[in-house]
Coordinates of N, CA and C and ligand atoms in Angstrom, one line a residue:
M30 N 3.6 34.0 -4.8 CA 2.1 33.9 -5.1 C 1.5 35.2 -4.7
D31 N 0.9 35.9 -5.7 CA 0.2 37.1 -5.4 C -1.2 36.8 -4.8
A32 N -1.4 37.2 -3.5 CA -2.5 36.7 -2.7 C -3.2 37.8 -2.0
Q33 N -4.5 37.7 -1.9 CA -5.3 38.6 -1.1 C -6.4 37.9 -0.4
L34 N -6.5 38.1 0.9 CA -7.6 37.5 1.6 C -8.9 38.2 1.2
E35 N -9.8 37.5 0.6 CA -11.0 38.2 0.0 C -12.2 38.0 0.9
R36 N -12.3 36.9 1.6 CA -13.6 36.6 2.2 C -13.4 35.5 3.3
V37 N -14.1 35.7 4.4 CA -14.1 34.7 5.5 C -15.5 34.3 5.7
A38 N -15.7 32.9 5.8 CA -17.0 32.4 6.1 C -17.0 31.6 7.4
A39 N -17.8 32.1 8.4 CA -17.7 31.4 9.7 C -18.8 30.4 9.8
N40 N -19.8 30.4 8.9 CA -20.8 29.3 8.9 C -21.3 29.0 7.5
R41 N -22.1 28.0 7.3 CA -22.4 27.6 5.9 C -23.1 28.6 5.1
G42 N -23.9 29.4 5.8 CA -24.7 30.5 5.1 C -23.8 31.6 4.5
Q43 N -22.6 31.7 5.1 CA -21.7 32.7 4.6 C -20.8 32.2 3.4
L44 N -20.9 30.9 3.0 CA -20.1 30.4 1.9 C -20.6 31.1 0.6
P45 N -19.7 31.6 -0.2 CA -20.1 32.3 -1.4 C -20.4 31.2 -2.5
E46 N -21.2 31.6 -3.5 CA -21.4 30.7 -4.7 C -20.1 30.6 -5.3
P47 N -19.8 29.4 -5.8 CA -18.5 29.2 -6.5 C -18.4 30.0 -7.8
T48 N -17.3 30.7 -8.0 CA -17.1 31.4 -9.3 C -15.8 30.9 -9.9
L49 N -14.7 31.4 -9.4 CA -13.3 31.0 -10.0 C -13.0 29.6 -9.4
P50 N -12.0 28.9 -10.0 CA -11.6 27.6 -9.4 C -11.1 27.8 -7.9
E51 N -11.2 26.8 -7.1 CA -10.8 26.8 -5.7 C -9.9 25.7 -5.4
V52 N -8.8 25.9 -4.7 CA -7.9 24.9 -4.2 C -8.0 24.8 -2.7
P53 N -8.9 23.9 -2.1 CA -9.0 23.8 -0.7 C -7.7 23.2 -0.1
V54 N -7.3 23.8 1.1 CA -6.1 23.2 1.8 C -6.7 22.7 3.1
I55 N -6.6 21.4 3.3 CA -7.3 20.7 4.4 C -6.4 19.8 5.2
G56 N -6.8 19.6 6.4 CA -5.9 18.7 7.2 C -6.2 18.8 8.7
R57 N -5.6 17.9 9.4 CA -5.8 17.9 10.8 C -5.4 19.2 11.5
S58 N -6.0 19.5 12.6 CA -5.6 20.7 13.4 C -4.1 20.7 13.6
N59 N -3.4 21.8 13.5 CA -2.0 21.9 13.8 C -1.1 21.3 12.8
V60 N -1.6 20.8 11.7 CA -0.8 20.1 10.7 C 0.1 21.2 9.9
G61 N -0.3 22.4 10.0 CA 0.5 23.5 9.3 C -0.2 24.1 8.1
K62 N -1.5 24.1 8.1 CA -2.3 24.7 6.9 C -2.0 26.2 6.7
S63 N -2.1 26.9 7.8 CA -1.9 28.4 7.7 C -0.4 28.7 7.4
S64 N 0.5 28.0 8.0 CA 1.9 28.2 7.7 C 2.2 27.8 6.2
F65 N 1.6 26.8 5.7 CA 1.7 26.4 4.3 C 1.3 27.5 3.4
I66 N 0.2 28.1 3.6 CA -0.3 29.2 2.8 C 0.6 30.4 3.0
N67 N 1.1 30.7 4.2 CA 2.0 31.8 4.4 C 3.3 31.6 3.6
T68 N 3.8 30.4 3.5 CA 5.0 30.1 2.8 C 4.8 30.4 1.3
L69 N 3.7 30.0 0.8 CA 3.4 30.2 -0.6 C 3.3 31.7 -1.0
T70 N 2.7 32.4 -0.1 CA 2.6 33.9 -0.3 C 3.9 34.6 0.0
G71 N 4.8 34.0 0.7 CA 6.0 34.7 1.1 C 5.8 35.7 2.2
R72 N 4.6 35.6 2.8 CA 4.3 36.6 3.9 C 4.0 35.9 5.2
K73 N 4.9 36.0 6.1 CA 4.8 35.2 7.4 C 3.5 35.5 8.2
G74 N 3.1 36.7 8.2 CA 1.9 37.0 9.0 C 0.6 37.0 8.2
F75 N 0.6 36.4 7.0 CA -0.6 36.5 6.2 C -1.8 35.8 6.8
M76 N -1.7 34.5 7.0 CA -2.7 33.8 7.7 C -2.2 33.7 9.2
R77 N -3.2 33.7 10.1 CA -2.8 33.5 11.5 C -2.3 32.1 11.8
V78 N -1.1 32.0 12.3 CA -0.5 30.7 12.7 C -0.8 30.5 14.2
S79 N -1.4 29.3 14.5 CA -1.9 29.1 15.9 C -0.7 28.8 16.8
N80 N -0.7 29.5 17.9 CA 0.2 29.1 19.0 C -0.4 27.9 19.7
S81 N -1.7 27.9 19.9 CA -2.3 26.7 20.4 C -3.2 26.2 19.3
P82 N -3.2 24.8 19.1 CA -3.8 24.3 18.0 C -5.4 24.4 18.0
G83 N -6.0 24.2 16.9 CA -7.4 24.2 16.8 C -8.0 25.6 16.8
R84 N -7.3 26.6 16.2 CA -7.8 28.0 16.3 C -8.5 28.4 15.0
T85 N -8.2 27.9 13.9 CA -8.8 28.4 12.7 C -10.2 27.8 12.5
G86 N -11.2 28.5 12.9 CA -12.5 27.9 12.9 C -13.4 28.5 11.7
A87 N -12.8 29.0 10.7 CA -13.6 29.6 9.6 C -13.0 29.2 8.3
V88 N -13.7 29.5 7.2 CA -13.1 29.2 5.8 C -12.6 30.5 5.3
F89 N -11.4 30.5 4.9 CA -10.7 31.8 4.4 C -10.5 31.6 2.9
F90 N -11.0 32.5 2.1 CA -10.8 32.5 0.6 C -9.7 33.5 0.3
V91 N -8.6 33.0 -0.2 CA -7.5 33.8 -0.6 C -7.5 33.9 -2.1
N92 N -7.7 35.1 -2.7 CA -7.7 35.3 -4.1 C -6.2 35.3 -4.6
V93 N -6.0 34.4 -5.6 CA -4.6 34.3 -6.2 C -4.6 34.9 -7.6
G94 N -4.2 36.2 -7.6 CA -4.0 36.9 -8.9 C -5.2 36.9 -9.8
G95 N -6.4 36.8 -9.2 CA -7.7 36.8 -9.9 C -7.9 35.6 -10.7
R96 N -7.0 34.5 -10.5 CA -7.2 33.3 -11.3 C -7.9 32.2 -10.6
G97 N -8.0 32.4 -9.2 CA -8.7 31.4 -8.4 C -8.4 31.6 -7.0
Y98 N -8.9 30.7 -6.1 CA -8.8 30.9 -4.7 C -8.0 29.7 -4.1
V99 N -7.1 30.0 -3.1 CA -6.7 29.0 -2.2 C -7.5 29.1 -1.0
V100 N -8.0 28.0 -0.4 CA -9.0 28.1 0.6 C -8.5 27.4 1.9
D101 N -8.4 28.1 3.0 CA -7.9 27.6 4.3 C -9.1 27.1 5.0
L102 N -9.2 25.8 5.3 CA -10.4 25.3 6.0 C -10.0 25.0 7.5
P103 N -11.1 24.9 8.3 CA -10.8 24.6 9.8 C -10.2 23.2 9.8
G104 N -9.2 23.0 10.8 CA -8.6 21.7 11.0 C -9.6 20.8 11.8
Y105 N -9.4 19.5 11.6 CA -10.3 18.6 12.3 C -9.4 17.8 13.3
G106 N -10.2 17.3 14.3 CA -9.5 16.3 15.2 C -8.8 16.9 16.3
F107 N -9.0 18.1 16.7 CA -8.3 18.6 17.9 C -9.1 18.3 19.1
A108 N -8.5 17.5 20.0 CA -9.3 17.0 21.2 C -9.9 18.0 22.1
K109 N -9.2 19.2 22.3 CA -9.6 20.1 23.3 C -10.7 21.1 22.9
V110 N -11.1 21.0 21.6 CA -12.2 21.8 21.1 C -13.5 21.2 21.6
P111 N -14.4 22.0 22.2 CA -15.7 21.4 22.7 C -16.5 20.8 21.6
L112 N -17.2 19.7 21.9 CA -17.9 19.0 20.9 C -18.8 19.8 20.0
P113 N -19.6 20.7 20.6 CA -20.5 21.5 19.7 C -19.7 22.4 18.7
V114 N -18.5 22.8 19.1 CA -17.6 23.6 18.1 C -17.1 22.7 17.1
K115 N -16.7 21.5 17.5 CA -16.2 20.5 16.5 C -17.3 20.2 15.5
R116 N -18.5 20.0 16.0 CA -19.7 19.7 15.1 C -19.9 20.9 14.1
A117 N -19.8 22.1 14.6 CA -20.0 23.3 13.8 C -18.9 23.3 12.7
W118 N -17.7 23.0 13.0 CA -16.6 23.0 12.0 C -16.7 21.9 11.0
A119 N -17.1 20.7 11.5 CA -17.3 19.6 10.6 C -18.4 19.9 9.6
D120 N -19.5 20.6 10.1 CA -20.6 21.0 9.3 C -20.1 22.0 8.2
L121 N -19.3 22.9 8.6 CA -18.7 23.9 7.7 C -17.9 23.3 6.6
V122 N -17.0 22.4 7.0 CA -16.1 21.7 6.0 C -17.0 20.9 5.0
E123 N -18.0 20.2 5.6 CA -18.8 19.4 4.7 C -19.6 20.2 3.7
A124 N -20.1 21.3 4.2 CA -20.9 22.3 3.4 C -20.0 22.9 2.3
Y125 N -18.7 23.2 2.7 CA -17.7 23.7 1.8 C -17.5 22.7 0.7
L126 N -17.2 21.5 1.0 CA -16.9 20.5 0.0 C -18.1 20.1 -0.9
A127 N -19.3 20.2 -0.4 CA -20.4 19.9 -1.1 C -20.8 20.9 -2.2
R128 N -20.2 22.1 -2.2 CA -20.4 23.1 -3.2 C -19.7 22.6 -4.5
A129 N -20.3 23.1 -5.6 CA -19.9 22.6 -6.9 C -18.7 23.4 -7.4
A130 N -17.7 23.7 -6.5 CA -16.5 24.4 -7.0 C -15.6 23.5 -7.8
K131 N -14.8 24.1 -8.7 CA -13.9 23.3 -9.5 C -12.5 23.6 -9.0
G132 N -11.6 22.6 -9.3 CA -10.2 22.8 -8.9 C -9.8 21.7 -7.9
G133 N -8.5 21.3 -7.9 CA -8.1 20.2 -7.1 C -7.8 20.6 -5.7
G134 N -7.8 19.7 -4.8 CA -7.6 19.9 -3.4 C -6.2 19.5 -2.9
I135 N -5.8 20.0 -1.7 CA -4.5 19.6 -1.1 C -4.8 19.2 0.3
L136 N -4.4 17.9 0.6 CA -4.6 17.4 1.9 C -3.2 17.4 2.6
L137 N -3.1 18.0 3.7 CA -1.8 18.1 4.4 C -1.8 17.0 5.5
V138 N -0.7 16.3 5.6 CA -0.5 15.3 6.6 C 0.9 15.5 7.2
D139 N 1.0 15.5 8.6 CA 2.2 15.7 9.3 C 3.1 14.5 8.9
A140 N 4.4 14.8 8.5 CA 5.3 13.7 8.1 C 5.6 12.7 9.2
R141 N 5.5 13.2 10.4 CA 5.8 12.3 11.6 C 4.7 11.5 12.1
R142 N 3.5 11.7 11.6 CA 2.3 11.0 12.2 C 1.6 10.1 11.2
E143 N 0.9 9.1 11.7 CA 0.1 8.3 10.9 C -1.2 9.0 10.5
P144 N -1.7 8.9 9.3 CA -2.9 9.5 8.9 C -4.0 8.9 9.8
N145 N -5.1 9.7 10.1 CA -6.1 9.2 11.0 C -7.4 9.1 10.2
E146 N -8.5 8.8 10.9 CA -9.8 8.6 10.3 C -10.3 9.9 9.6
G147 N -10.0 11.1 10.2 CA -10.3 12.3 9.6 C -9.7 12.5 8.2
D148 N -8.4 12.1 8.1 CA -7.6 12.2 6.9 C -8.3 11.3 5.8
R149 N -8.6 10.1 6.3 CA -9.2 9.1 5.3 C -10.6 9.6 4.8
Q150 N -11.3 10.3 5.8 CA -12.6 10.9 5.4 C -12.4 11.9 4.3
M151 N -11.4 12.7 4.5 CA -11.2 13.8 3.5 C -10.9 13.2 2.1
V152 N -10.1 12.1 2.1 CA -9.8 11.4 0.8 C -11.1 10.9 0.2
S153 N -12.0 10.4 1.0 CA -13.2 9.9 0.5 C -14.1 11.0 0.0
Y154 N -14.1 12.2 0.7 CA -14.8 13.3 0.2 C -14.4 13.7 -1.2
F155 N -13.0 13.9 -1.3 CA -12.5 14.3 -2.6 C -12.9 13.3 -3.7
R156 N -12.9 12.0 -3.4 CA -13.2 11.1 -4.4 C -14.7 11.2 -4.7
H157 N -15.5 11.3 -3.6 CA -17.0 11.4 -3.8 C -17.4 12.5 -4.7
Y158 N -16.7 13.7 -4.5 CA -17.1 14.9 -5.2 C -16.3 15.0 -6.5
G159 N -15.5 14.0 -6.8 CA -14.8 13.9 -8.1 C -13.8 15.0 -8.3
R160 N -13.2 15.4 -7.1 CA -12.2 16.5 -7.2 C -10.8 15.8 -7.2
P161 N -9.9 16.2 -8.1 CA -8.5 15.7 -8.0 C -7.9 16.2 -6.7
F162 N -6.9 15.5 -6.2 CA -6.3 16.0 -5.0 C -4.9 15.5 -4.9
S163 N -4.0 16.2 -4.1 CA -2.7 15.8 -3.8 C -2.5 15.8 -2.3
V164 N -1.5 15.0 -1.8 CA -1.2 15.0 -0.4 C 0.2 15.6 -0.2
V165 N 0.2 16.5 0.7 CA 1.5 17.2 1.0 C 1.9 16.8 2.5
M166 N 3.1 16.3 2.6 CA 3.6 15.8 3.9 C 4.4 17.0 4.6
T167 N 3.8 17.5 5.6 CA 4.3 18.8 6.2 C 5.4 18.5 7.3
K168 N 6.1 19.6 7.6 CA 7.1 19.6 8.7 C 8.2 18.6 8.5
V169 N 8.7 18.4 7.2 CA 9.7 17.5 6.9 C 11.1 17.9 7.5
D170 N 11.2 19.2 7.9 CA 12.4 19.7 8.6 C 12.6 19.0 9.9
K171 N 11.5 18.4 10.4 CA 11.6 17.7 11.7 C 12.1 16.3 11.6
I172 N 12.3 15.7 10.4 CA 12.8 14.4 10.3 C 14.0 14.4 9.2
S173 N 14.8 13.4 9.3 CA 16.0 13.4 8.4 C 15.5 13.1 7.0
R174 N 16.2 13.7 6.0 CA 15.9 13.5 4.6 C 15.8 12.0 4.2
G175 N 16.7 11.2 4.8 CA 16.7 9.8 4.6 C 15.4 9.1 4.9
R176 N 14.6 9.7 5.7 CA 13.3 9.1 6.1 C 12.1 9.5 5.3
W177 N 12.3 10.5 4.4 CA 11.2 11.1 3.7 C 10.4 10.1 2.8
K178 N 11.2 9.3 2.1 CA 10.7 8.3 1.1 C 9.8 7.3 1.9
G179 N 10.4 6.8 3.0 CA 9.6 5.8 3.8 C 8.3 6.3 4.4
R180 N 8.4 7.6 4.8 CA 7.2 8.2 5.4 C 6.2 8.5 4.3
A181 N 6.6 8.9 3.1 CA 5.7 9.1 2.0 C 5.0 7.9 1.6
T182 N 5.7 6.8 1.6 CA 5.1 5.5 1.2 C 4.1 5.0 2.3
A183 N 4.5 5.2 3.6 CA 3.6 4.8 4.7 C 2.3 5.6 4.6
I184 N 2.4 6.9 4.4 CA 1.2 7.8 4.4 C 0.4 7.4 3.2
A185 N 1.0 7.2 2.0 CA 0.3 6.8 0.8 C -0.5 5.5 1.0
D186 N 0.1 4.5 1.7 CA -0.5 3.2 2.0 C -1.7 3.4 2.9
A187 N -1.5 4.2 4.0 CA -2.5 4.4 5.0 C -3.8 5.1 4.4
L188 N -3.5 5.9 3.3 CA -4.6 6.7 2.7 C -5.2 6.0 1.5
G189 N -4.6 4.9 1.1 CA -5.0 4.2 -0.1 C -4.8 5.0 -1.4
L190 N -3.7 5.8 -1.5 CA -3.5 6.6 -2.6 C -3.0 5.8 -3.8
G191 N -3.2 6.4 -5.0 CA -2.7 5.7 -6.3 C -1.2 5.9 -6.4
A192 N -0.6 5.2 -7.3 CA 0.8 5.2 -7.5 C 1.3 6.6 -8.0
D193 N 0.4 7.3 -8.6 CA 0.7 8.7 -9.1 C 0.5 9.8 -8.1
Q194 N 0.2 9.4 -6.8 CA -0.2 10.3 -5.8 C 0.8 10.4 -4.6
E195 N 2.1 10.1 -4.9 CA 3.0 10.1 -3.8 C 3.1 11.5 -3.0
P196 N 3.0 11.4 -1.7 CA 2.9 12.7 -0.9 C 4.2 13.6 -1.2
I197 N 4.0 14.9 -1.3 CA 5.0 15.8 -1.6 C 5.6 16.3 -0.3
P198 N 7.0 16.2 -0.1 CA 7.6 16.7 1.1 C 7.6 18.2 1.1
F199 N 7.2 18.8 2.3 CA 7.1 20.2 2.4 C 7.6 20.7 3.8
S200 N 8.2 21.9 3.8 CA 8.5 22.5 5.1 C 8.3 24.0 5.0
A201 N 7.6 24.5 6.0 CA 7.4 26.0 6.0 C 8.7 26.6 6.6
V202 N 9.6 25.8 7.2 CA 10.8 26.3 7.8 C 11.9 26.5 6.8
T203 N 12.0 25.4 5.9 CA 13.1 25.5 4.9 C 12.6 25.8 3.5
N204 N 11.3 25.9 3.3 CA 10.7 26.1 2.0 C 10.8 24.9 1.1
E205 N 11.2 23.8 1.6 CA 11.2 22.6 0.8 C 9.8 22.4 0.2
G206 N 9.8 22.0 -1.1 CA 8.6 21.7 -1.8 C 7.7 22.9 -2.2
A207 N 8.1 24.1 -1.8 CA 7.3 25.3 -2.1 C 7.1 25.5 -3.6
K208 N 8.2 25.3 -4.4 CA 8.0 25.6 -5.9 C 7.1 24.5 -6.5
R209 N 7.3 23.3 -6.1 CA 6.5 22.2 -6.6 C 5.0 22.4 -6.3
V210 N 4.7 22.9 -5.1 CA 3.3 23.1 -4.7 C 2.7 24.3 -5.4
L211 N 3.5 25.3 -5.6 CA 3.0 26.5 -6.4 C 2.6 26.1 -7.8
R212 N 3.5 25.2 -8.4 CA 3.1 24.7 -9.8 C 1.8 23.9 -9.8
L213 N 1.7 23.1 -8.7 CA 0.5 22.3 -8.6 C -0.7 23.1 -8.4
I214 N -0.7 24.2 -7.6 CA -1.8 25.0 -7.4 C -2.2 25.7 -8.7
E215 N -1.2 26.2 -9.5 CA -1.5 26.8 -10.8 C -2.2 25.8 -11.7
E216 N -1.7 24.6 -11.7 CA -2.4 23.5 -12.5 C -3.8 23.3 -12.1
Y217 N -4.0 23.2 -10.8 CA -5.3 23.0 -10.2 C -6.3 24.1 -10.5
M218 N -5.7 25.3 -10.6 CA -6.6 26.5 -10.9 C -6.9 26.6 -12.3
E219 N -6.1 25.9 -13.2 CA -6.4 25.9 -14.6 C -7.5 24.9 -15.0
Q220 N -7.7 24.0 -14.1 CA -8.7 22.9 -14.3 C -10.1 23.4 -14.3
T221 N -10.8 23.1 -15.3 CA -12.2 23.6 -15.4 C -13.2 22.5 -15.2
A222 N -12.7 21.3 -14.9 CA -13.7 20.2 -14.6 C -13.2 19.4 -13.4
Ligands
GTP318 N1 9.0 22.7 12.2 C1 7.9 23.1 11.6 N2 6.9 23.6 12.2 C2 5.8 24.0 11.5 C3 5.7 23.8 10.1 N3 4.5 24.2 9.7 C4 3.9 24.6 10.8 N4 4.6 24.5 11.9 C5 4.2 24.8 13.3 O1 3.0 24.1 13.6 C6 2.1 24.8 14.4 C7 0.7 24.9 13.7 O2 0.9 25.6 12.5 P1 -0.4 26.2 11.8 O3 0.1 26.7 10.4 O4 -1.1 27.2 12.6 O5 -1.3 24.9 11.6 P2 -2.9 24.9 11.1 O6 -3.0 23.6 10.4 O7 -3.2 26.1 10.4 O8 -3.6 24.8 12.5 P3 -5.2 25.1 12.8 O9 -5.6 26.3 12.0 O10 -5.2 25.3 14.3 O11 -5.9 23.8 12.4 C8 2.8 26.2 14.6 O12 3.4 26.2 15.8 C9 3.7 26.3 13.4 O13 4.8 27.1 13.6 C10 6.9 23.3 9.4 O14 7.0 23.1 8.2 N5 8.0 22.9 10.2
MG319 MG1 -4.8 27.4 10.6

């Protein structure tokens, strides 16, 4: 994926007016959002990967070949972040999602964990704003392949996903799922409604 970091918004006032389609990448802190984007670009150091979780506190707009943006959003739910910071990030994510941008979203969920309230909130945001979305199950290299299907079903049930929304297995370590996700992003960037 041909990618350039074009803009960083640290608060709602810095969010640009929507122009091209946008594909937001969203999920719990430490779920692997930045690693996910790095895998797709084929550049390990492209987005900063946190050694300690809860580090990406801004919205990053990555221009993909002039066709649209992949957007890295702050992770939610990291306990050690002070409450005022959490509120500021939640405000930023809400302001981001309330913009009239077009394009589908990607919700990342750790293959080993049960979806939480934050994940369910994101599903309801996507539905509320009429944005199509897919769920990607990250870090599948940490569990045996034989468990993928069962985890995908459990995650889909916990999030109330439709039958056509089975979570996509993904790993930034093995590149599992990368091709499928690249196709999905292209599709989402072609969407104009
Ligand atoms: N084994 C394995 N580890 C991963 C994978 N993806 C990410 N990680 C690790 O998980 C940790 C968090 O990854 P990040 O990409 O920074 O996660 P993030 O969602 O961007 O985190 P925040 O920006 O802090 O919300 C890092 O230690 C990564 O190396 C994966 O597919 N497999
Ligand atoms: Mg990050």
